[in-house]
Short mmCIF file of C-alpha atoms in Angstrom, two decimals:
data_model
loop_
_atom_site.label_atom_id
_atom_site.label_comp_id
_atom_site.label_asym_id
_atom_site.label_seq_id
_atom_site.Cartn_x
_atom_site.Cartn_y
_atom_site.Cartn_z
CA UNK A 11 110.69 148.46 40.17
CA UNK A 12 110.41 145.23 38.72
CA UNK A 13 108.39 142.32 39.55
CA UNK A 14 110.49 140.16 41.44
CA UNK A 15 109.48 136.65 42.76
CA UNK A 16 109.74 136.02 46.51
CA UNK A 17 108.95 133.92 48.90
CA UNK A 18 106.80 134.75 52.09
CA UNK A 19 106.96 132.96 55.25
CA UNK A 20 103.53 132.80 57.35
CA UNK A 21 103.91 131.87 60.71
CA UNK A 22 101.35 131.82 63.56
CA UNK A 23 102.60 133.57 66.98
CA UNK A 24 102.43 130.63 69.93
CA UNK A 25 100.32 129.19 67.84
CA UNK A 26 98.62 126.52 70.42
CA UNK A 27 98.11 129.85 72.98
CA UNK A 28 96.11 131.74 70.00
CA UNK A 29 94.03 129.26 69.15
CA UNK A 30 93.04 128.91 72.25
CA UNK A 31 92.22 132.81 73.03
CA UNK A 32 90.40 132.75 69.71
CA UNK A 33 87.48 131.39 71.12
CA UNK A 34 88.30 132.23 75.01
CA UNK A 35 89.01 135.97 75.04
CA UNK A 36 89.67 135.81 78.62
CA UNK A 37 92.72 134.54 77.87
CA UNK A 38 93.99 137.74 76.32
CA UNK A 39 96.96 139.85 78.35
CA UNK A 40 97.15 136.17 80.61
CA UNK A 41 100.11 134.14 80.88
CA UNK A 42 99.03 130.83 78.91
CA UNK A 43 100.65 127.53 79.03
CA UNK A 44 100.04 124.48 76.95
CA UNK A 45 101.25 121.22 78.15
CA UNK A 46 102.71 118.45 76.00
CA UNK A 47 101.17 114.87 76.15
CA UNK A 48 99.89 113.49 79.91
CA UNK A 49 100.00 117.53 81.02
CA UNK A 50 103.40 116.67 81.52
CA UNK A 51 105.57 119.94 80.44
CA UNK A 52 105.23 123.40 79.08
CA UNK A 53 105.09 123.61 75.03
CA UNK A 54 103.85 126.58 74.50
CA UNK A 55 104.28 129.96 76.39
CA UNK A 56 102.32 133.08 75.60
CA UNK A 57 104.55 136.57 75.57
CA UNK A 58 103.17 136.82 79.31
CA UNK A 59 104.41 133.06 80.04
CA UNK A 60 107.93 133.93 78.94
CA UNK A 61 107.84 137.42 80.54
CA UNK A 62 107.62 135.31 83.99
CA UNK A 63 110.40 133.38 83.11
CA UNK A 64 108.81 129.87 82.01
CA UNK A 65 111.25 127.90 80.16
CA UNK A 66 110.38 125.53 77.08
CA UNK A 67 109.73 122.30 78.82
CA UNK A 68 109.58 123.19 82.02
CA UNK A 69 107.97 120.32 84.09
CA UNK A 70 104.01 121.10 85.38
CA UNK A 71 104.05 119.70 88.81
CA UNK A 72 106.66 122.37 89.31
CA UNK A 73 104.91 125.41 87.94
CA UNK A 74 101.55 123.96 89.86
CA UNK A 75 102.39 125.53 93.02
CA UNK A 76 102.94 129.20 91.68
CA UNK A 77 100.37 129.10 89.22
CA UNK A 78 98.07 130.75 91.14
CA UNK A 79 100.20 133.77 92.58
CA UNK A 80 100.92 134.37 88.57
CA UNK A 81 97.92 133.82 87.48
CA UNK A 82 98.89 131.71 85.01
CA UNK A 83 96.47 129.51 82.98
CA UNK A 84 97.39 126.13 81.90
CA UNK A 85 95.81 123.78 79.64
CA UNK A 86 95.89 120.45 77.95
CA UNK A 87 96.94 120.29 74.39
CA UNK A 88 93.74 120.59 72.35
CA UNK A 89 94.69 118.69 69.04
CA UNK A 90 91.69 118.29 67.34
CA UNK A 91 91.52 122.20 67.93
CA UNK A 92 94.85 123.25 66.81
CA UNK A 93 94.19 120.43 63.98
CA UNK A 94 91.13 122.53 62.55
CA UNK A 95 92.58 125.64 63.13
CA UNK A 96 95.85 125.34 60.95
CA UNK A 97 93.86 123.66 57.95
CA UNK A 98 91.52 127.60 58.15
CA UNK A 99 94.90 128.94 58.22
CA UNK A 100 96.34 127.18 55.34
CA UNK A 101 93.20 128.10 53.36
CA UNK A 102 93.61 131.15 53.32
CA UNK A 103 96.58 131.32 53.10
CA UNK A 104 96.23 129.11 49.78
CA UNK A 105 94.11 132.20 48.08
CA UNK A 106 97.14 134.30 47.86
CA UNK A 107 99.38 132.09 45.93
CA UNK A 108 99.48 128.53 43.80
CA UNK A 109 102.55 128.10 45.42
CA UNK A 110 101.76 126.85 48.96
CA UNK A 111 103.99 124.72 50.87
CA UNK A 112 102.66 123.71 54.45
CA UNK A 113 105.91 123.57 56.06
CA UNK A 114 104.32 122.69 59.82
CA UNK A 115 101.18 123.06 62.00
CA UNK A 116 101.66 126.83 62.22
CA UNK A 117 104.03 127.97 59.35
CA UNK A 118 103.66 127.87 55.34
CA UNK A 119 105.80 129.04 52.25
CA UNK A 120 104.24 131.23 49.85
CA UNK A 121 106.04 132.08 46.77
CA UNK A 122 104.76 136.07 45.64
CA UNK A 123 105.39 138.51 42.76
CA UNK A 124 105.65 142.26 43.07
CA UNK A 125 107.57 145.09 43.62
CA UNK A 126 108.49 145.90 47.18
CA UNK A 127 105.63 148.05 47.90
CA UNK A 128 103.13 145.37 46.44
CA UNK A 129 104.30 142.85 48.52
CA UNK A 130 104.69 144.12 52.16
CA UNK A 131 101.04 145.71 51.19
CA UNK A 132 100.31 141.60 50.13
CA UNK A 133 102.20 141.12 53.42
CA UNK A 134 99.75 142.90 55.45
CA UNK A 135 96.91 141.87 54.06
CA UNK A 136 97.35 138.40 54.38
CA UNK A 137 98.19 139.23 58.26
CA UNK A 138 94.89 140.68 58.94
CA UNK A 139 93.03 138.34 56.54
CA UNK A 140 93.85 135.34 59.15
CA UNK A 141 93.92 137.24 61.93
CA UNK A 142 89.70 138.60 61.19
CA UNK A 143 88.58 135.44 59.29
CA UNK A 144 90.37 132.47 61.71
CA UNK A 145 91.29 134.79 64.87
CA UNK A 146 95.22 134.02 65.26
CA UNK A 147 97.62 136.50 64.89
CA UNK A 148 100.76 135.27 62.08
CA UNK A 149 103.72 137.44 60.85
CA UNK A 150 105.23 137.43 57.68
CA UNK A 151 108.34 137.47 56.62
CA UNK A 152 109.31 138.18 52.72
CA UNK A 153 112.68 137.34 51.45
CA UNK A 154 114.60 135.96 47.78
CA UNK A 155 115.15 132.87 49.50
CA UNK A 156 113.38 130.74 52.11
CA UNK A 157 116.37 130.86 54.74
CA UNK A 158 115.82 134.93 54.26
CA UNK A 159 112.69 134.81 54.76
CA UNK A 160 112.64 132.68 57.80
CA UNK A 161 114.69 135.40 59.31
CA UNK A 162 112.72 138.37 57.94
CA UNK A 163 109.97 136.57 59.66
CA UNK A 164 111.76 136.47 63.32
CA UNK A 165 112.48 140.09 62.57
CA UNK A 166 108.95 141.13 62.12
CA UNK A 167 107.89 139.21 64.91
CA UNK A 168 110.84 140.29 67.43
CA UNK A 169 110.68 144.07 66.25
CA UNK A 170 107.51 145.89 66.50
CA UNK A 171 108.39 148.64 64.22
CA UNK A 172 107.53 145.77 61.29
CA UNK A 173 103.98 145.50 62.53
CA UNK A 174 104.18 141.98 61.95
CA UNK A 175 105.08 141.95 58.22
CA UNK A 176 108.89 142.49 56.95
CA UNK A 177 109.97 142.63 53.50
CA UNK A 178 114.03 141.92 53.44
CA UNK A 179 114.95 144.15 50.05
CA UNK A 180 112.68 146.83 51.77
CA UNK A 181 114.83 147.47 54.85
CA UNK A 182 118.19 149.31 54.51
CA UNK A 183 121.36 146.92 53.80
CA UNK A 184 123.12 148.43 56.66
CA UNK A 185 120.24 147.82 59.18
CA UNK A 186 119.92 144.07 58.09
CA UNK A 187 123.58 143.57 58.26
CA UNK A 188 123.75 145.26 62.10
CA UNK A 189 120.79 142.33 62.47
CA UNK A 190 123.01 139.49 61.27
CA UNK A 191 126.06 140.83 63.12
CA UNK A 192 123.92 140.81 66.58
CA UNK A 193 122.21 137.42 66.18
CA UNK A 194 124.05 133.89 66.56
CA UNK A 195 124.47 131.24 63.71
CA UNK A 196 122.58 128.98 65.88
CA UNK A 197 119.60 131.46 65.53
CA UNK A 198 119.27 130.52 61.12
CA UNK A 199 117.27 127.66 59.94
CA UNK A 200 118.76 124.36 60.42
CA UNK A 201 121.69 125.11 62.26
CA UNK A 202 121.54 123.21 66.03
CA UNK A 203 124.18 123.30 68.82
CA UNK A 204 126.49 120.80 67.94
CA UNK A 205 127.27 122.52 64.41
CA UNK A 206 127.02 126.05 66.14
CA UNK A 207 130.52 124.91 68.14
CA UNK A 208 131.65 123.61 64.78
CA UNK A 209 131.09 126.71 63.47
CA UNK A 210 132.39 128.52 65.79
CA UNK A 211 135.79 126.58 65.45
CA UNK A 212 135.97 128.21 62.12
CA UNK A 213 135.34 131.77 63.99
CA UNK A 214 131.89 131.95 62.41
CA UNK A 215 129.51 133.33 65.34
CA UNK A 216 127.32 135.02 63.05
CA UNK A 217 124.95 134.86 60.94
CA UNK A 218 126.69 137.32 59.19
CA UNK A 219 130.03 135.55 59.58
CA UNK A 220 128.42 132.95 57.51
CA UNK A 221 126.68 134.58 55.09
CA UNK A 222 130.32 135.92 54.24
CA UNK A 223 131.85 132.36 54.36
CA UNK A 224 132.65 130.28 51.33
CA UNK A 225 130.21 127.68 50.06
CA UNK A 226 132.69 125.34 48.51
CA UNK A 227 134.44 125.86 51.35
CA UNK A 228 131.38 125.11 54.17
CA UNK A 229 130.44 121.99 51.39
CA UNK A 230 133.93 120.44 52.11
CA UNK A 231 133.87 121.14 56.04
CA UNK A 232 130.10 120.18 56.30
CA UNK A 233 127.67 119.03 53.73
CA UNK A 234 126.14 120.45 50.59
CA UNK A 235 122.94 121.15 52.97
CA UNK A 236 124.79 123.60 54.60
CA UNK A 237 126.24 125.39 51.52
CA UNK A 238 122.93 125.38 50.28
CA UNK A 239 122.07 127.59 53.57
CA UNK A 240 125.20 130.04 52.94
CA UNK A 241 124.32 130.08 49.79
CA UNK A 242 120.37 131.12 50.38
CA UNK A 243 121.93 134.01 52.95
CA UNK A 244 123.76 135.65 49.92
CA UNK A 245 120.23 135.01 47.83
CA UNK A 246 120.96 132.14 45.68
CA UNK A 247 117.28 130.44 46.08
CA UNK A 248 118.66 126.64 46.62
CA UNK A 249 116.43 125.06 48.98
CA UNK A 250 113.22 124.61 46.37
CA UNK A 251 109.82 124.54 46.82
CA UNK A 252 108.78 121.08 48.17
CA UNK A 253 105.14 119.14 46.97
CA UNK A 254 102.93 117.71 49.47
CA UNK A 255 104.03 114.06 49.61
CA UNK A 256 101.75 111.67 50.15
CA UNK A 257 104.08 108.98 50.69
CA UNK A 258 106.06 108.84 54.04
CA UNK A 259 109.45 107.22 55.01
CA UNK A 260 107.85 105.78 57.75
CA UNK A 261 104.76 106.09 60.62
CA UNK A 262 105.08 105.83 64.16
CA UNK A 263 102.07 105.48 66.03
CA UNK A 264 103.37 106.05 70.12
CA UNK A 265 102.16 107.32 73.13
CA UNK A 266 102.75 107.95 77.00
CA UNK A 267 100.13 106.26 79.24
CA UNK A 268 98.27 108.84 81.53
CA UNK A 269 98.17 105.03 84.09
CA UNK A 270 101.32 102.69 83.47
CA UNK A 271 100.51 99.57 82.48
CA UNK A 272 101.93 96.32 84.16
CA UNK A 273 100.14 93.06 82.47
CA UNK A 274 101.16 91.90 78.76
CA UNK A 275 97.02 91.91 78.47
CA UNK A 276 96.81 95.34 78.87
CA UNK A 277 100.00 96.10 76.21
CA UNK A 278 98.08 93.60 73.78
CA UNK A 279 94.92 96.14 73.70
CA UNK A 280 97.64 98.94 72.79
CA UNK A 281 99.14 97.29 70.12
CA UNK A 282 96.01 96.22 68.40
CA UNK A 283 94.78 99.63 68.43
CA UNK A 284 97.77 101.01 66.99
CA UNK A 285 97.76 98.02 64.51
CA UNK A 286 94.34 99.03 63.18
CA UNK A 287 95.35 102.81 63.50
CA UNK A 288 98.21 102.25 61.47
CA UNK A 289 96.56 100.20 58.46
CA UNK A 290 93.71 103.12 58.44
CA UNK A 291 96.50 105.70 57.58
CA UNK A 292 98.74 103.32 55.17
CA UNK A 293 94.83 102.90 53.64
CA UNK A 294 94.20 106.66 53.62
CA UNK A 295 97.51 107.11 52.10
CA UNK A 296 97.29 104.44 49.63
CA UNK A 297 100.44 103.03 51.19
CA UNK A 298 101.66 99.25 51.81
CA UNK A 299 104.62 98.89 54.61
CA UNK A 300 106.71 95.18 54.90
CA UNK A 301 108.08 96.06 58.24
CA UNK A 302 106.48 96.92 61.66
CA UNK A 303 108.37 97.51 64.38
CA UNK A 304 106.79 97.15 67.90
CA UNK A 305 108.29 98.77 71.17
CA UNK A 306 107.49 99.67 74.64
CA UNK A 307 109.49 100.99 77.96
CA UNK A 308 109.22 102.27 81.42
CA UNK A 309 110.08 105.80 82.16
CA UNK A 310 113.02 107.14 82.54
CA UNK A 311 111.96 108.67 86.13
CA UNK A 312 111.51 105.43 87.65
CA UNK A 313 115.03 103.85 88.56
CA UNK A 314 113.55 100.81 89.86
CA UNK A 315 111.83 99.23 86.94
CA UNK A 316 113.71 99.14 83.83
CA UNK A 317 112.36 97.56 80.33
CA UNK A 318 112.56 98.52 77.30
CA UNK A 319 111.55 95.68 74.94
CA UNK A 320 111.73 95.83 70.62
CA UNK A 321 111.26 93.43 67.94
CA UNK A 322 110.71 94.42 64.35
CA UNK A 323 108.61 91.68 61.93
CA UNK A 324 109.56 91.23 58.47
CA UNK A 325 105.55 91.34 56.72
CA UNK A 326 105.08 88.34 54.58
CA UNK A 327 104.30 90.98 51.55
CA UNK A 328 103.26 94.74 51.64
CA UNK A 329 100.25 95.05 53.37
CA UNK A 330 97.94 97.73 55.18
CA UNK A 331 95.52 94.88 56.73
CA UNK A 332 94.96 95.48 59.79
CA UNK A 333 95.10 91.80 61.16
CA UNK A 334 98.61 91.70 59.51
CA UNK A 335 99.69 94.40 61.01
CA UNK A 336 98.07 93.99 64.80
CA UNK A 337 99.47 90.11 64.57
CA UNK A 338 102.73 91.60 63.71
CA UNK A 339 102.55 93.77 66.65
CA UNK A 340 101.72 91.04 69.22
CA UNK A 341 105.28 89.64 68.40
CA UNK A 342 106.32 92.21 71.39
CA UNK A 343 103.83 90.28 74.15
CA UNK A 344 106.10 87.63 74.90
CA UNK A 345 109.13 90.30 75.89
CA UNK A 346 106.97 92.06 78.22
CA UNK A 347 107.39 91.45 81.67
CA UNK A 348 104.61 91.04 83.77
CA UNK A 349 104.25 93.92 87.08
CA UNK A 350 106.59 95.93 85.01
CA UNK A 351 105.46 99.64 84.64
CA UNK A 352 105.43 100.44 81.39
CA UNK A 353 104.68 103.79 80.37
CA UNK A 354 105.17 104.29 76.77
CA UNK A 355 104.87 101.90 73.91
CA UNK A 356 103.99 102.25 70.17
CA UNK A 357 104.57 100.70 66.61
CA UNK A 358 106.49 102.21 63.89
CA UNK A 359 106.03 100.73 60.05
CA UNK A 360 108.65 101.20 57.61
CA UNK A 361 109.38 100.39 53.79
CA UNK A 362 106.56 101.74 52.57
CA UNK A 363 105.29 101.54 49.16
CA UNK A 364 102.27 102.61 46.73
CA UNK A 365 99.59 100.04 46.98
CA UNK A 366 99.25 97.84 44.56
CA UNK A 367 103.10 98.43 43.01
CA UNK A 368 103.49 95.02 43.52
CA UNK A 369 101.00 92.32 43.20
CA UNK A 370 101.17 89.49 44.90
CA UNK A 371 100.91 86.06 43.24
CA UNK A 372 96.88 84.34 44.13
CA UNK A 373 98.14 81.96 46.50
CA UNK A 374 99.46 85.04 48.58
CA UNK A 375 96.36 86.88 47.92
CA UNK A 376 94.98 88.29 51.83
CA UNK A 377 91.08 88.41 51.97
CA UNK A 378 91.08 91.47 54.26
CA UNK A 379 93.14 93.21 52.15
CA UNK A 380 90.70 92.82 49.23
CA UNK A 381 87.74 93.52 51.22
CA UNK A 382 89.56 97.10 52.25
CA UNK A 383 88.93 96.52 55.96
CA UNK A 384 91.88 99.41 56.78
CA UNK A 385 89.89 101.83 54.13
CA UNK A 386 86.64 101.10 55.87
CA UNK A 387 88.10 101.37 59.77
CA UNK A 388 89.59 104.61 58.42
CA UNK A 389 85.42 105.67 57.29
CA UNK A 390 83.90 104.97 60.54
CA UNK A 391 86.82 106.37 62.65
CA UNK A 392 86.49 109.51 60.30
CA UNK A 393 82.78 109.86 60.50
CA UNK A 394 82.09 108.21 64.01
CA UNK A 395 85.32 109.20 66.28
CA UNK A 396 88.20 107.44 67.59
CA UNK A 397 87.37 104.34 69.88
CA UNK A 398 84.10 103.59 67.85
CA UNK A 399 85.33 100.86 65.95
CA UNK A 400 88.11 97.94 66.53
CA UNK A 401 88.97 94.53 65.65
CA UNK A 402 90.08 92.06 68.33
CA UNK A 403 91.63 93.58 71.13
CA UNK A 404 91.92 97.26 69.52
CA UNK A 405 87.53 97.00 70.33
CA UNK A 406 87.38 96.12 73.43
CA UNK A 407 85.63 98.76 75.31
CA UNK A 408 86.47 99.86 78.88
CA UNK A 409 90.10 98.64 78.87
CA UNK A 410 93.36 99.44 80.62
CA UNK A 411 93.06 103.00 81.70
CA UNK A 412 96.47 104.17 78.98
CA UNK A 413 94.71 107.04 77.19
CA UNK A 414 96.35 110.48 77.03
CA UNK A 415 95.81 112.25 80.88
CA UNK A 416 94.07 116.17 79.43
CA UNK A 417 92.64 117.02 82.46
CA UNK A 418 92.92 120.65 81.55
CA UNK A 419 90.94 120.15 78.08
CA UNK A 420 89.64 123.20 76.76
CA UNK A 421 86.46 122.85 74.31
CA UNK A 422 87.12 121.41 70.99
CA UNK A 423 85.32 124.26 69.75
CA UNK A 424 85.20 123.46 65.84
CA UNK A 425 85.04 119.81 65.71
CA UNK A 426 82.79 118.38 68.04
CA UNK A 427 78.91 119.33 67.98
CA UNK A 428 78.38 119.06 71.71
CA UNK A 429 81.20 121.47 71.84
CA UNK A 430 80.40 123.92 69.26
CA UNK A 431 80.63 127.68 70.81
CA UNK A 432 77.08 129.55 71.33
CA UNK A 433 76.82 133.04 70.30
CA UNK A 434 73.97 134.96 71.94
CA UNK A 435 72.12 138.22 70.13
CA UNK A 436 71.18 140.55 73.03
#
C-alpha cells in the first residue's frame, strides 16, 4: 500500500462538558449542561443531557425547575478553562504533524502520511495521547479531503464500532455509501437550511445525492464554494490547508450585562473598557483599525423599552491608541437614552491594517501611540488579570454592576493559583 497523504480531523466530544469532568470526576455518567453568557441557555449537553431530551439553547430558568428530579448539573461557562484546555490539546496535537490547522476551540486539521493501517494506528494513538496527557476524550476522523474527513469524524463519533477513530479508504465502499444515502445534505460541512431546501429543489437530499451531482453544474446554481464541497465528496482535495492569520477582518468586543444598565454614565465605563480592550488586541496583533463602530440595545424580551443606538467614527489615521479608540467610542453617549434598559452593548473595529504600513506625516504623529500604551495595557492585563489596569473611565473600580452573571463558576483549575487543584498522597 502506498503512502498516501490525508488529512485527520481531531475533534473534542462536548468539549466544554469534558473539560469540566477532567478535573471533577463526579461529573462522569451525569447529565452536564453549560450555559452560554449571563447562565442564560444551554450550549453544551453531555450524551446524558441529550438522552433527557435538552435541546441546544434551551432557556435555564426553564430547565431550573426539573434540574433536580434529573439530576442534572449545570454550570457557567468556564472560559479561561476551556481557553487552557484547547491550547494542551492543540499541542499535542501539533507533535503528530507540521501541518496543523486550529480550525476552532475544540477541532484541528492534521494533514498525515501512511498506508491505511499506519494511520488509523496514528489515529488511535493520538486519541489516547489527549485523552491520558489533557483528560478529554476527541475522535478522529481520516479522509483524502477535509469535507471527508469531517464526516469520517461524525462517523466515528456516532458509531461505536470505530472506537473513536475512522479511516474513510479503510471502511468498505458499500458501507460508506449506505452512510451517505441515510444522512441529509444538511448534515456535510457548510451546508445550512436555507441551501438544504435549495438543494432539495434539485432532488438532492443526500449527501450522496450530491456527491453524485455535477460540479459545474452546482458552480452555476450556487457558488464555486459549493462545487468545491461536491468536489471534496468525490476526493478532489479543494478546500486547502489554511495558515494561522494574524490579521483579522475585523474585532468585536460585546457583551450581555448580568444588571441592565439605564444611565449614559454607566454605558461610558463600558465603552472605555472595550476601547482599551480593543487597542490591547490590535497591539498584540500588530494591527491598526480606521473605523470603530460603537453600539448598544435593550433586549429583545422586554417589549416596553426599545433602543438600539449605532454610530460608526471614521479614525483620523490607523491607530490602536487606546484614547483614540475609547474617544471614538463615546460618540454613542449622546444617543443613549437615559432610564432606558440596556442590556447589551459593544464596539466593533474594522479596516484593519499592519502597523506601521502607513506612516503618518509628524504633524499627525499621536504621543500614545509612540509610547505603546495599548502594548503595555495588553502586559499588565496579561500578567496582572483583567480589571487591573484602565485609563479614564475603563479604571474606575467598583462601577455599574454589567459584568458577565457565572454564578455557577466551576474552578478555573489551570489558570488561576488560588484555584489550582490539590492532589493528596495517602
Amino acid at each position: 500500500m502506498r503512502r498516501m497523504p490525508q488529512i485527520a480531523h481531531v475533534d473534542v466530544n462536548c468539549f466544554y462538558a469534558s473539560a469540566e469532568r477532567a478535573f471533577n470526576p463526579a461529573l462522569e455518567g451525569r447529565p452536564v449542561i453549560v450555559l452560554s453568557n449571563n447562565d442564560g441557555c444551554a450550549v453544551t449537553r453531555s450524551p446524558e443531557a441529550k438522552a433527557l431530551g435538552i435541546a441546544m439553547g434551551e432557556p435555564w430558568f426553564k430547565l431550573a425547575p426539573r434540574a433536580k428530579e434529573w439530576g442534572l448539573v449545570a454550570l457557567s461557562s468556564n472560559y479561561e478553562l476551556y481557553g487552557d484546555i484547547s491550547a494542551r490539546v492543540m499541542e499535542l496535537l501539533g507533535r503528530y504533524s507540521a501541518w496543523l490547522e486550529v480550525y476552532s476551540i475544540d477541532e484541528a486539521f492534521l494533514g498525515v502520511k501512511g498506508t491505511p493501517d499506519e494511520l488509523l494506528a496514528l489515529g488511535r494513538d493520538m486519541k489516547a495521547t489527549v485523552r491520558r496527557n489533557v483528560g478529554v476524550p476527541v475522535c478522529v476522523g481520516i479522509g483524502p479531503t477535509k469535507t471527508i474527513s469531517k464526516l469520517a469524524n461524525k462517523w466515528a463519533k456516532n458509531n461505536p464500532a470505530f472506537a473513536g477513530v475512522c479511516h474513510w479508504d479503510s471502511v468498505p465502499a458499500a458501507d460508506r455509501e449506505g452512510l451517505m444515502r441515510r444522512l441529509s445534505v444538511i448534515e456535510i460541512w457548510g451546508v445550512a437550511t436555507r441551501l438544504t431546501k435549495r438543494l432539495n429543489v434539485l432532488g438532492i437530499h443526500s449527501i450522496l445525492d450530491l456527491s453524485r451531482a455535477d460540479p459545474v453544474m452546482i458552480r452555476d446554481r450556487f457558488s464555486v464554494v459549493m462545487m468545491r464541497t461536491v468536489l471534496e465528496l468525490q476526493g478532489t482535495p479543494c478546500i486547502p490547508m489554511e495558515e494561522e492569520r494574524i490579521g483579522r477582518d475585523q474585532l468585536i468586543f460585546s457583551r450581555s450585562f448580568a444588571t441592565p444598565i439605564t444611565t449614559a454614565a454607566g454605558i461610558r465605563q463600558v465603552m472605555s473598557v472595550y476601547g482599551q480592550q480593543a487597542s490591547a488586541r490590535l497591539a498584540k496583533h500588530g494591527l491598526q483599525a480606521k473605523v470603530l463602530t460603537a453600539f448598544a440595545g435593550t433586549s429583545h424580551f422586554n417589549p416596553n423599552d426599545t433602543s438600539y443606538p449605532t454610530v460608526s467614527v471614521a479614525l483620523p489615521m490607523p491607530t490602536a491608541d487606546p484614547v483614540l479608540l475609547t474617544r471614538a467610542a463615546h460618540a454613542l453617549l449622546p444617543r443613549i437614552v437615559e432610564g432606558i434598559r440596556y442590556a447589551r452593548a459593544g464596539i466593533m473595529v474594522t479596516d484593519l491594517r499592519p502597523t506601521g504600513n502607513q506612516a503618518p506625516l509628524s504633524l499627525f504623529e499621536n504621543p500614545h501611540e509612540e509610547r505603546h500604551i495599548g502594548t503595555l495595557l495588553e502586559d499588565v492585563t496579561k500578567k496582572y488579570g483583567r480589571g487591573s489596569i484602565g485609563l479614564g473611565h475603563g479604571g474606575i473600580r467598583g462601577g455599574p454592576d454589567w459584568t458577565m452573571k457565572r454564578d455557577m463558576l466551576s474552578p478555573r483549575y489551570t489558570t488561576h493559583w488560588d484555584e489550582l487543584p490539590l492532589v493528596k498522597a495517602a
